[in-house]
Coordinates of C-alpha atoms (C1' of nucleotides) in Angstrom, one line a residue:
Chain A
M97 CA 155.6 95.9 82.3
R98 CA 152.3 97.1 84.0
E99 CA 150.6 96.6 80.9
R100 CA 151.6 93.0 80.8
V101 CA 150.6 92.2 84.0
Q102 CA 147.1 94.0 83.4
Q103 CA 147.0 91.7 80.3
A104 CA 147.6 88.6 82.6
V105 CA 145.3 89.7 84.9
S106 CA 142.4 89.9 82.2
E107 CA 143.1 87.0 80.5
L108 CA 143.2 84.7 83.5
G109 CA 140.5 86.5 85.0
Y110 CA 142.2 87.2 88.2
R111 CA 140.3 88.8 91.4
P112 CA 142.5 89.9 94.4
F113 CA 141.4 88.4 97.5
V114 CA 139.9 90.6 100.0
G115 CA 141.0 88.7 103.2
A116 CA 144.6 88.4 101.9
R117 CA 144.6 92.5 101.4
A118 CA 142.9 93.0 104.6
M119 CA 145.6 91.6 106.4
R120 CA 148.2 94.3 104.9
G121 CA 145.8 97.0 104.5
A122 CA 142.5 97.7 103.6
T123 CA 139.5 95.7 102.4
Y124 CA 137.6 98.5 100.5
T125 CA 134.2 97.5 101.2
V126 CA 132.0 98.5 104.3
G127 CA 129.5 97.1 106.0
V128 CA 126.0 98.5 106.7
S129 CA 124.7 96.7 110.0
S130 CA 121.5 95.2 110.6
L131 CA 119.6 95.8 107.8
D132 CA 115.7 95.2 108.6
T133 CA 114.6 93.5 105.4
R134 CA 111.0 94.1 106.7
N135 CA 111.0 98.0 106.4
L136 CA 110.8 99.4 102.6
F137 CA 112.6 102.7 103.9
F138 CA 115.6 101.5 105.4
G139 CA 116.2 99.8 101.9
L140 CA 116.2 103.0 100.3
I141 CA 118.7 103.9 102.7
A142 CA 120.9 101.3 102.1
D143 CA 120.6 101.8 98.3
G144 CA 121.7 105.3 98.6
V145 CA 124.7 104.0 100.8
Q146 CA 125.3 101.3 98.2
Q147 CA 125.2 103.0 95.3
A148 CA 127.6 106.3 96.6
M149 CA 130.1 103.7 97.7
E150 CA 130.3 101.8 94.7
R151 CA 130.9 105.3 92.8
A152 CA 133.5 105.9 95.2
G153 CA 135.3 102.1 94.6
Y154 CA 133.9 100.8 97.5
G155 CA 132.2 97.4 97.9
V156 CA 129.2 97.2 100.2
L157 CA 128.1 94.2 102.7
A158 CA 124.8 94.4 104.7
T159 CA 123.9 92.2 107.5
L160 CA 120.3 91.3 108.1
V161 CA 117.8 91.3 110.7
G162 CA 113.9 90.5 110.2
A163 CA 111.9 88.5 112.5
G164 CA 114.8 87.0 114.0
E165 CA 116.4 88.6 117.2
G166 CA 119.8 88.3 115.6
S167 CA 121.4 91.2 117.8
Q168 CA 122.6 94.5 116.5
L169 CA 125.9 93.8 118.3
E170 CA 126.4 90.4 116.6
S171 CA 125.9 92.3 113.4
A172 CA 128.3 95.0 114.0
E173 CA 130.9 92.6 115.5
S174 CA 130.6 90.6 112.4
V175 CA 131.5 93.8 110.6
I176 CA 134.8 94.3 112.6
D177 CA 135.6 90.2 112.5
H178 CA 135.9 90.8 108.6
R179 CA 137.8 93.8 109.0
M180 CA 136.0 96.1 106.7
D181 CA 136.8 99.5 106.5
G182 CA 134.0 101.5 107.7
L183 CA 130.8 100.6 109.4
I184 CA 127.4 102.1 108.9
L185 CA 124.8 101.6 111.5
I186 CA 120.6 102.4 110.9
T187 CA 119.1 103.3 113.8
P188 CA 120.8 101.5 116.3
R189 CA 119.3 100.7 119.4
M190 CA 122.0 99.7 121.5
S191 CA 123.7 101.6 124.4
R192 CA 125.5 104.8 124.0
R193 CA 128.1 103.0 125.6
S194 CA 128.5 100.4 123.0
L195 CA 128.0 102.8 119.9
D196 CA 130.9 104.3 121.3
A197 CA 132.8 100.9 122.0
F198 CA 132.1 100.4 117.9
A199 CA 133.0 103.8 116.7
H200 CA 136.3 103.6 118.7
K201 CA 137.1 100.2 116.7
I202 CA 136.5 101.1 113.2
P203 CA 135.3 104.3 111.3
T204 CA 131.9 104.8 111.9
V205 CA 128.6 106.6 110.4
V206 CA 125.2 106.3 112.4
I207 CA 122.0 107.0 110.0
G208 CA 118.8 107.6 111.9
R209 CA 119.9 108.3 115.4
H210 CA 120.4 112.2 116.6
G211 CA 124.0 111.7 117.7
S212 CA 127.1 114.6 119.0
G213 CA 130.5 113.5 119.9
D214 CA 133.7 113.1 117.6
A215 CA 133.8 109.1 117.8
Y216 CA 131.4 108.8 114.7
D217 CA 129.6 111.0 112.2
S218 CA 125.9 111.0 112.1
V219 CA 123.0 111.8 109.5
A220 CA 119.5 111.9 110.6
S221 CA 116.2 113.3 109.8
D222 CA 115.3 116.0 111.7
D223 CA 112.2 114.2 113.3
A224 CA 111.4 117.0 115.8
A225 CA 110.6 119.0 112.5
G226 CA 108.8 116.4 110.6
A227 CA 106.3 115.9 113.3
R228 CA 105.9 119.9 113.3
L229 CA 105.1 120.1 109.6
V230 CA 102.2 117.5 110.4
V231 CA 101.0 119.5 113.0
D232 CA 101.3 123.0 111.3
H233 CA 99.6 121.0 108.3
L234 CA 96.8 119.8 110.3
V235 CA 96.2 122.8 112.3
G236 CA 96.5 124.9 109.0
L237 CA 93.5 122.6 108.0
G238 CA 91.7 124.1 110.7
H239 CA 92.4 120.8 113.0
R240 CA 92.7 121.7 116.6
H241 CA 92.4 118.2 118.4
I242 CA 95.2 116.4 117.1
A243 CA 96.1 113.2 118.5
Y244 CA 99.7 111.6 118.4
Y245 CA 100.4 107.8 118.6
S246 CA 103.7 107.6 119.9
Q247 CA 106.1 104.7 119.9
R248 CA 107.2 103.6 123.5
V249 CA 110.5 105.6 124.5
S250 CA 113.3 103.6 125.5
R251 CA 116.2 105.3 127.6
T252 CA 118.3 105.2 124.6
A253 CA 118.5 108.9 123.5
G254 CA 118.5 110.3 120.4
L255 CA 116.2 107.8 118.8
P256 CA 113.0 108.9 116.2
E257 CA 110.5 107.8 118.5
E258 CA 111.7 110.3 121.3
L259 CA 112.0 113.7 118.8
R260 CA 109.0 113.0 117.0
E261 CA 106.8 113.1 120.2
S262 CA 108.8 115.8 121.6
G263 CA 108.3 117.9 118.3
Y264 CA 104.8 117.0 118.3
R265 CA 104.6 118.6 121.9
S266 CA 106.3 121.8 121.6
A267 CA 104.3 122.3 118.0
M268 CA 101.1 121.8 119.9
A269 CA 102.2 124.1 122.6
D270 CA 103.2 126.6 119.9
H271 CA 100.1 126.8 118.6
G272 CA 97.9 127.1 122.0
L273 CA 96.7 123.3 121.8
Q274 CA 96.8 120.5 124.2
P275 CA 98.7 117.7 123.4
D276 CA 96.8 114.1 123.4
V277 CA 99.4 111.2 123.3
V278 CA 98.7 107.9 123.0
V279 CA 101.3 105.3 123.6
G280 CA 102.1 101.6 121.2
D281 CA 104.2 100.1 119.1
W282 CA 104.6 101.2 115.7
T283 CA 103.3 98.4 113.7
Q284 CA 100.4 97.9 111.8
E285 CA 98.8 95.4 114.5
A286 CA 99.1 97.6 117.2
G287 CA 98.3 100.7 115.0
R288 CA 94.8 98.8 114.2
A289 CA 94.2 97.9 117.9
A290 CA 95.1 101.9 119.1
A291 CA 92.6 103.0 116.3
T292 CA 90.0 100.7 117.9
A293 CA 90.7 102.1 121.4
L294 CA 90.4 105.7 119.8
L295 CA 87.3 105.0 118.3
E296 CA 85.6 104.1 121.8
R297 CA 86.5 107.5 123.3
P298 CA 83.3 109.7 123.9
C299 CA 85.3 112.6 122.2
R300 CA 87.3 111.6 119.1
P301 CA 89.9 113.8 118.1
T302 CA 89.3 115.3 114.3
A303 CA 93.0 114.0 113.2
I304 CA 95.6 111.7 114.2
H305 CA 99.8 111.6 113.5
A306 CA 100.2 108.0 113.6
G307 CA 104.2 108.7 114.3
A308 CA 105.0 106.3 111.6
D309 CA 103.4 104.9 108.5
I310 CA 103.5 101.7 109.3
A311 CA 101.4 102.4 112.3
A312 CA 99.3 104.7 110.1
F313 CA 98.3 101.8 107.9
G314 CA 96.8 100.0 111.1
F315 CA 94.8 102.9 111.9
L316 CA 93.6 103.5 108.0
G317 CA 92.7 99.8 108.2
T318 CA 90.6 99.8 111.4
F319 CA 88.8 103.1 110.4
W320 CA 88.2 101.8 106.7
D321 CA 86.4 98.1 107.9
R322 CA 84.4 100.2 110.9
G323 CA 83.2 102.7 107.9
V324 CA 85.0 106.0 109.4
R325 CA 85.4 107.8 106.5
V326 CA 89.1 109.1 106.1
P327 CA 89.6 112.1 106.2
D328 CA 85.9 113.5 106.2
E329 CA 85.5 111.5 109.7
I330 CA 88.9 112.1 111.0
S331 CA 92.2 112.9 108.9
V332 CA 95.6 110.7 109.3
A333 CA 99.2 111.3 108.7
G334 CA 102.4 108.8 109.2
C335 CA 106.1 109.6 108.9
D336 CA 108.7 107.8 106.4
N337 CA 107.0 108.3 103.2
T338 CA 107.0 104.4 102.2
P339 CA 106.3 103.6 98.8
V340 CA 103.0 102.4 100.0
A341 CA 101.7 105.6 101.2
A342 CA 101.6 107.1 97.7
M343 CA 99.5 104.0 96.7
T344 CA 95.8 104.3 95.4
P345 CA 93.6 104.4 97.4
I346 CA 95.7 105.0 100.2
G347 CA 97.0 108.2 99.5
L348 CA 98.4 108.9 103.1
T349 CA 100.2 112.3 103.9
S350 CA 103.6 111.7 105.5
V351 CA 106.6 113.1 106.0
D352 CA 109.2 112.4 103.4
Q353 CA 112.8 111.7 105.0
R354 CA 114.7 111.6 101.9
G355 CA 116.1 108.3 102.7
H356 CA 118.2 107.8 99.4
A357 CA 120.1 111.4 100.2
M358 CA 120.7 110.2 103.9
G359 CA 122.3 107.1 102.5
E360 CA 124.2 108.9 100.1
Q361 CA 125.2 111.6 102.7
A362 CA 126.6 109.1 105.5
A363 CA 128.2 107.0 102.5
Q364 CA 130.2 110.6 102.1
L365 CA 131.0 111.1 105.2
L366 CA 132.2 107.2 105.6
I367 CA 134.7 107.8 103.2
E368 CA 135.9 111.1 104.8
R369 CA 136.6 109.3 108.1
I370 CA 138.3 106.3 106.5
R371 CA 140.9 108.4 104.8
R372 CA 141.1 110.9 108.0
P373 CA 139.8 110.8 111.2
R374 CA 138.4 113.9 112.1
A375 CA 136.1 115.8 114.3
G376 CA 132.3 114.2 114.8
R377 CA 130.1 115.7 112.1
H378 CA 126.3 115.6 112.7
F379 CA 123.7 116.2 110.3
L380 CA 120.2 116.9 110.5
V381 CA 118.4 116.7 106.9
P382 CA 115.3 118.5 106.7
P383 CA 112.2 116.4 106.0
R384 CA 108.9 117.8 103.5
L385 CA 105.8 117.0 104.0
I386 CA 103.8 115.3 101.1
A387 CA 100.0 116.2 101.4
R388 CA 98.1 113.4 100.0
T389 CA 93.9 112.8 100.8
S390 CA 94.3 111.0 104.1
T391 CA 94.2 114.7 105.4
A392 CA 91.8 117.2 104.9
A393 CA 89.7 120.2 106.8
P394 CA 87.5 118.8 109.7
R395 CA 83.7 118.9 108.9
Chain B
M145 CA 145.3 74.2 129.1
R146 CA 142.0 74.7 126.6
E147 CA 140.1 76.5 129.7
R148 CA 142.9 78.9 130.1
V149 CA 142.5 79.8 126.6
Q150 CA 138.7 80.3 126.7
Q151 CA 139.5 82.4 129.9
A152 CA 141.5 84.7 128.1
V153 CA 139.5 85.2 124.9
S154 CA 136.8 86.4 127.1
E155 CA 138.9 88.5 129.3
L156 CA 140.7 90.1 126.0
G157 CA 137.5 89.7 124.0
Y158 CA 139.2 88.3 121.3
R159 CA 137.9 87.5 118.1
P160 CA 139.0 85.5 115.5
F161 CA 139.6 87.4 112.1
V162 CA 137.8 86.2 109.2
G163 CA 140.1 87.3 106.9
A164 CA 143.1 85.0 108.0
R165 CA 140.9 82.3 108.7
A166 CA 140.0 81.8 105.3
M167 CA 143.7 81.7 104.1
R168 CA 143.7 78.5 105.5
G169 CA 140.2 77.3 106.2
A170 CA 136.5 78.6 105.9
T171 CA 134.6 81.6 106.6
Y172 CA 131.8 80.4 108.2
T173 CA 130.1 83.2 106.5
V174 CA 127.7 82.8 103.3
G175 CA 126.6 85.4 100.9
V176 CA 123.2 86.6 99.4
S177 CA 123.9 88.2 96.3
S178 CA 121.7 91.0 94.8
L179 CA 119.4 91.4 97.5
D180 CA 116.8 94.0 96.5
T181 CA 116.0 96.3 98.7
R182 CA 113.0 97.6 96.8
N183 CA 111.0 94.2 97.2
L184 CA 109.7 93.4 100.8
F185 CA 109.6 89.7 99.2
F186 CA 113.1 88.9 98.4
G187 CA 113.8 90.2 102.3
L188 CA 111.6 87.7 103.3
I189 CA 113.4 85.1 101.5
A190 CA 117.0 86.5 102.8
D191 CA 115.4 86.6 106.5
G192 CA 114.6 82.8 106.4
V193 CA 118.3 82.4 105.0
Q194 CA 119.5 84.5 107.9
Q195 CA 117.6 82.3 110.5
A196 CA 118.5 79.0 109.6
M197 CA 122.4 80.2 108.4
E198 CA 122.3 81.5 112.4
R199 CA 121.3 78.4 113.7
A200 CA 123.8 76.7 112.2
G201 CA 126.9 78.8 113.2
Y202 CA 127.0 80.6 109.6
G203 CA 126.8 84.4 109.2
V204 CA 125.3 85.9 106.5
L205 CA 126.5 88.6 104.3
A206 CA 124.5 90.4 101.7
T207 CA 125.6 92.7 98.7
L208 CA 122.6 94.9 97.6
V209 CA 120.7 96.3 94.6
G210 CA 117.8 99.0 94.3
A211 CA 117.6 101.7 91.5
G212 CA 121.7 101.4 91.0
E213 CA 122.3 99.3 88.1
G214 CA 124.7 97.1 90.1
S215 CA 125.2 94.1 88.1
Q216 CA 124.3 90.5 89.4
L217 CA 127.5 89.5 88.2
E218 CA 129.7 92.0 90.1
S219 CA 127.9 91.2 93.2
A220 CA 128.2 87.3 92.9
E221 CA 132.0 88.1 92.1
S222 CA 132.4 89.9 95.2
V223 CA 130.9 87.4 97.4
I224 CA 134.0 85.4 95.9
D225 CA 136.1 88.1 96.5
H226 CA 135.9 87.5 100.2
R227 CA 136.2 84.1 100.0
M228 CA 132.6 83.0 101.5
D229 CA 131.8 79.6 101.9
G230 CA 128.9 79.5 100.1
L231 CA 126.9 81.8 97.9
I232 CA 122.9 82.0 97.6
L233 CA 121.4 83.8 94.2
I234 CA 118.1 85.4 94.5
T235 CA 116.3 85.5 90.9
P236 CA 119.3 85.7 89.0
R237 CA 118.7 86.5 85.5
M238 CA 122.3 86.3 84.2
S239 CA 122.8 83.7 81.3
R240 CA 123.0 80.1 82.4
R241 CA 127.0 79.6 81.1
S242 CA 127.2 82.5 84.2
L243 CA 125.4 80.8 86.8
D244 CA 127.2 77.4 86.1
A245 CA 130.9 79.3 86.4
F246 CA 129.7 80.7 89.8
A247 CA 128.5 77.2 90.5
H248 CA 132.0 75.7 89.7
K249 CA 133.8 78.5 92.0
I250 CA 131.5 78.5 95.1
P251 CA 128.7 75.9 96.8
T252 CA 125.9 77.7 95.4
V253 CA 121.8 77.9 95.8
V254 CA 119.3 79.6 93.5
I255 CA 116.4 80.3 94.6
G256 CA 113.5 81.8 92.6
R257 CA 114.4 80.2 89.1
H258 CA 113.8 77.0 88.1
G259 CA 116.8 74.7 87.7
S260 CA 118.2 71.5 86.8
G261 CA 121.8 69.9 87.0
D262 CA 124.7 69.4 89.5
A263 CA 126.4 72.5 89.6
Y264 CA 124.0 73.8 92.1
D265 CA 121.0 73.5 93.8
S266 CA 117.7 75.8 93.9
V267 CA 114.8 76.2 95.4
A268 CA 111.5 77.6 93.8
S269 CA 108.2 78.5 94.0
D270 CA 106.3 76.2 91.6
D271 CA 105.3 79.2 89.2
A272 CA 103.1 77.4 86.8
A273 CA 101.0 76.3 89.8
G274 CA 100.6 79.4 91.1
A275 CA 99.2 80.9 87.9
R276 CA 97.0 77.7 87.6
L277 CA 95.8 78.4 91.1
V278 CA 94.7 81.9 90.3
V279 CA 92.7 80.5 87.0
D280 CA 91.0 77.9 89.0
H281 CA 90.0 80.4 91.5
L282 CA 88.5 82.8 89.0
V283 CA 86.9 80.1 86.8
G284 CA 85.2 78.7 90.1
L285 CA 84.0 82.2 90.6
G286 CA 82.3 81.9 87.3
H287 CA 84.6 84.1 85.2
R288 CA 84.8 83.2 81.4
H289 CA 87.7 85.9 80.4
I290 CA 90.5 86.1 82.2
A291 CA 93.1 88.1 81.2
Y292 CA 97.2 87.8 82.2
Y293 CA 99.9 90.7 82.5
S294 CA 102.9 89.0 81.7
Q295 CA 106.2 90.3 82.0
R296 CA 108.2 90.4 78.8
V297 CA 110.1 86.9 78.9
S298 CA 114.0 87.0 78.9
R299 CA 115.6 84.0 76.8
T300 CA 117.4 82.8 80.2
A301 CA 115.2 79.9 80.9
G302 CA 113.4 79.0 84.1
L303 CA 112.5 82.5 85.6
P304 CA 109.0 83.2 87.2
E305 CA 107.9 85.0 84.5
E306 CA 108.5 82.5 82.1
L307 CA 106.5 79.7 84.1
R308 CA 103.8 81.5 85.3
E309 CA 102.6 82.9 81.8
S310 CA 102.9 78.8 80.3
G311 CA 101.0 78.2 83.4
Y312 CA 97.9 80.2 82.8
R313 CA 97.9 79.7 79.2
S314 CA 97.6 75.8 80.2
A315 CA 95.4 76.3 83.0
M316 CA 93.2 78.4 80.9
A317 CA 93.4 76.0 77.9
D318 CA 92.7 72.8 80.5
H319 CA 89.2 74.9 81.3
G320 CA 89.0 75.5 77.5
L321 CA 89.1 79.2 77.4
Q322 CA 90.7 81.6 75.0
P323 CA 94.1 83.3 77.0
D324 CA 94.4 86.9 76.5
V325 CA 97.9 88.1 77.3
V326 CA 98.9 91.6 77.8
V327 CA 102.5 92.4 78.2
G328 CA 104.4 94.7 80.2
D329 CA 106.9 95.2 83.0
W330 CA 106.1 94.2 86.8
T331 CA 106.1 97.7 87.9
Q332 CA 103.3 100.0 89.9
E333 CA 103.8 102.2 86.6
A334 CA 103.6 99.6 83.9
G335 CA 100.6 98.2 85.5
R336 CA 98.6 101.6 85.8
A337 CA 99.3 102.4 82.3
A338 CA 98.6 98.5 81.3
A339 CA 95.0 99.2 83.4
T340 CA 94.3 102.6 81.0
A341 CA 94.4 100.4 78.1
L342 CA 92.8 97.7 78.9
L343 CA 89.8 100.0 80.2
E344 CA 89.6 101.6 76.4
R345 CA 89.0 97.9 75.1
P346 CA 85.6 97.2 73.8
C347 CA 85.4 94.2 75.4
R348 CA 86.8 94.1 78.9
P349 CA 88.0 90.9 80.3
T350 CA 86.0 90.2 83.8
A351 CA 89.3 89.6 85.7
I352 CA 92.9 90.3 85.2
H353 CA 95.9 88.2 86.8
A354 CA 98.7 90.7 87.2
G355 CA 101.2 88.4 87.4
A356 CA 102.9 90.0 90.3
D357 CA 101.3 91.9 93.3
I358 CA 103.6 95.2 92.4
A359 CA 101.8 95.2 89.1
A360 CA 98.3 94.1 90.5
F361 CA 98.7 97.3 92.9
G362 CA 99.1 99.4 89.3
F363 CA 96.0 98.0 88.1
L364 CA 93.8 98.9 91.4
G365 CA 95.2 102.3 91.2
T366 CA 94.2 103.3 87.7
F367 CA 90.7 101.4 88.6
W368 CA 90.1 103.1 91.8
D369 CA 91.2 106.4 90.3
R370 CA 88.9 105.5 87.3
G371 CA 85.9 105.1 89.4
V372 CA 85.9 101.0 87.8
R373 CA 84.7 99.3 91.3
V374 CA 86.5 96.1 92.2
P375 CA 85.7 93.3 92.1
D376 CA 82.1 94.5 91.2
E377 CA 83.3 95.2 87.7
I378 CA 86.6 93.5 87.4
S379 CA 88.3 91.0 89.7
V380 CA 91.9 91.6 90.2
A381 CA 94.5 89.0 91.5
G382 CA 98.4 89.2 92.1
C383 CA 101.4 87.1 93.1
D384 CA 104.0 87.3 95.7
N385 CA 101.7 87.9 98.9
T386 CA 103.4 90.7 99.7
P387 CA 102.7 92.5 103.0
V388 CA 100.8 95.4 101.2
A389 CA 98.3 92.5 100.0
A390 CA 96.7 92.2 103.1
M391 CA 96.2 95.4 103.7
T392 CA 92.8 96.9 104.8
P393 CA 91.1 98.3 101.8
I394 CA 93.5 96.6 99.4
G395 CA 92.6 93.0 99.9
L396 CA 94.5 91.8 96.8
T397 CA 93.9 88.2 96.1
S398 CA 97.5 86.8 95.7
V399 CA 99.6 83.7 95.8
D400 CA 101.5 83.0 98.3
Q401 CA 105.2 81.5 97.8
R402 CA 106.1 80.8 101.3
G403 CA 109.4 83.0 101.0
H404 CA 110.6 82.5 104.3
A405 CA 110.5 78.7 103.9
M406 CA 112.3 79.0 100.7
G407 CA 115.0 80.6 102.4
E408 CA 115.3 78.5 105.4
Q409 CA 115.4 75.4 103.0
A410 CA 118.0 77.0 100.3
A411 CA 120.1 77.8 103.7
Q412 CA 119.6 74.1 104.8
L413 CA 120.6 72.8 100.9
L414 CA 123.6 75.0 100.9
I415 CA 125.0 74.2 104.6
E416 CA 124.8 70.4 103.4
R417 CA 126.4 71.3 100.1
I418 CA 129.4 73.4 101.6
R419 CA 130.0 70.1 104.0
R420 CA 130.0 67.6 101.1
P421 CA 129.6 68.3 97.2
R422 CA 126.9 66.0 95.8
A423 CA 124.6 66.1 93.0
G424 CA 121.9 68.8 92.5
R425 CA 119.0 69.3 94.1
H426 CA 115.9 71.0 92.7
F427 CA 112.7 71.9 95.1
L428 CA 109.4 73.1 93.7
V429 CA 107.9 74.8 96.6
P430 CA 104.0 74.5 96.1
P431 CA 102.2 77.8 96.6
R432 CA 98.9 78.7 98.0
L433 CA 96.1 80.7 97.1
I434 CA 94.9 83.8 99.3
A435 CA 91.7 84.5 98.7
R436 CA 90.7 88.2 99.2
T437 CA 88.4 91.2 98.5
S438 CA 89.8 91.8 95.3
T439 CA 88.3 88.8 93.2
A440 CA 84.3 87.5 93.5
A441 CA 81.5 86.5 90.9
P442 CA 81.4 88.3 87.8
R443 CA 77.9 90.8 88.1
Chain C
dC164 C1' 149.5 66.9 125.5
dT165 C1' 151.9 70.9 124.4
dG166 C1' 155.3 73.8 121.1
dA167 C1' 156.8 75.1 116.9
dA168 C1' 156.8 76.0 111.9
dA169 C1' 155.3 76.5 107.3
dG170 C1' 152.4 78.5 104.3
dC171 C1' 147.8 80.8 102.7
dG172 C1' 147.7 85.9 99.4
dC173 C1' 148.6 89.9 99.8
dT174 C1' 151.2 94.9 100.3
dA175 C1' 154.8 97.7 101.6
dA176 C1' 159.7 98.3 102.1
dC177 C1' 163.6 97.5 101.0
dA178 C1' 167.6 96.0 97.5
dT179 C1' 169.4 95.9 93.0
Chain D
dA91 C1' 162.8 100.7 86.6
dT92 C1' 162.3 95.4 88.2
dG93 C1' 163.1 91.9 91.9
dT94 C1' 162.6 90.0 96.6
dT95 C1' 161.3 89.6 101.1
dA96 C1' 158.9 90.2 105.6
dG97 C1' 155.2 89.5 107.7
dC98 C1' 149.7 90.2 108.5
dG99 C1' 146.5 86.4 111.8
dC100 C1' 145.3 82.5 111.3
dT101 C1' 145.2 76.6 110.3
dT102 C1' 147.3 72.3 109.5
dT103 C1' 151.5 69.6 110.2
dC104 C1' 154.8 68.0 112.5
dA105 C1' 158.1 67.2 116.6
dG106 C1' 158.9 67.0 120.8

DNA sequence: CTGAAAGCGCTAACAT
DNA sequence: ATGTTAGCGCTTTCAG
């Protein structure tokens, strides 16, 4: 009997309608909310999620966000409107309250925001450790004056920019060095502008940690244009280990966050949480430093 | 009465369930199938789709494909399983037969593959014109020996690699020049290898059009590593105008395909097609050359 | 203008 | 083992 049905299924090319299944059970689909299409790092995370979910028999649908302002809240609501079985949020910048509200409505895993509590699970890069890796690396090379380019910190707690800055500060303090923090946006343009301002200082740092690769590219661009040799005159480091960082002749020293693995782990946690609600689990993934040609001993 | 319902809707935070709506009407959601998370150009397209659809009151959900092999067929099927109102396919590499089959099941618009027929609409960059722009540009600079790095052409008709190569060939012929086509994959690694092979030739071309930015980066990498100065010893051009191409010190001359505009136009066509099935419409978007520092007159 | 009911495709709980 | 049925939340049609 079972066989005859299977037979008919193949012959007729029958496929169950997800919406109808949703009305009585599950959709076997999870949503990735607010995938930033401008950032390859997020793509890496999403790909990890996709692969792990596929192996487990789940489909993945993503809501996108790019230059448009389409809010993260609307994105996540849409996943709920489709009654998906689970929700993955990538670096959600919403309030803690909103985050909890979603997590109470649908099994949720947060990636890239340090979390706590039982409402959801989280997987984040250990951003403080990443900043420390960079400082240690630069100090090891002989640098003493290491500046840090920090993204404006929003009041929302647990986002990478917050932990990277505090990681930098405490690492510098541990080495007995003075912190030197410049604030701006983590974009290429803002990085370019910050580099220009840096060059006008009477006393320049010998190294700069740009906080994020995309900002580091802005620094590298200005330095190149102005004939400031990297790493001879100044060392530059980033964070995210974007594919571009590895490219010749850029060779940007960066912190790798294992985005693909983070995505896979988040998928695993989400599947567990879908099967059975349980206490929140929160993971910090240790990053690793990828030293390239943009950092060297000071002259 | 209507007001009292609206009142209750806001107070209770009621949101209609898409799956249930789908059983009697529409989902007001369209699917973008097989978004390649490793390519920023596709993200640009998807962002255009997203913005235009949002303005029209439609939601957009994307299926992802990255390093995993998750097939495009499965991706598109999944959009149908969710009974979405429309389907957008980005550079679908499936057979013409499969493409038509999908288009008969769901209103479909194809981006990045030259199409014809009434089953679906299409929006593609005029790839032949793009290749011609590069050849004209290089010839204008004084180059005579211009090589082209071509992606292996699959038998599926209408894909960019096919039209770029034929555009290159006919442009060269029009200038009375001999074509010089090297075949390989459009990846950074394959580009690196092809560049190495090129350098071992007794008689090198003075310029190379790599066909795609990602391959051009491979060429630039090898040239840089081997001390071959660009553009002094050899000019390099790409296609796609990836954000990376604009970066200092890369400055890759490239063909811009207006990905964002293509996405918006595709969205517009899809909305029309959802409202009322009609004859297929097929657009070629004229590309433009962005000349940067990687191309110059031969020594 | 408001209310009631049928039915979309599925799953789970039942009856045979 | 196989067959039948209720009901998920919505839209559309039909009745009052």
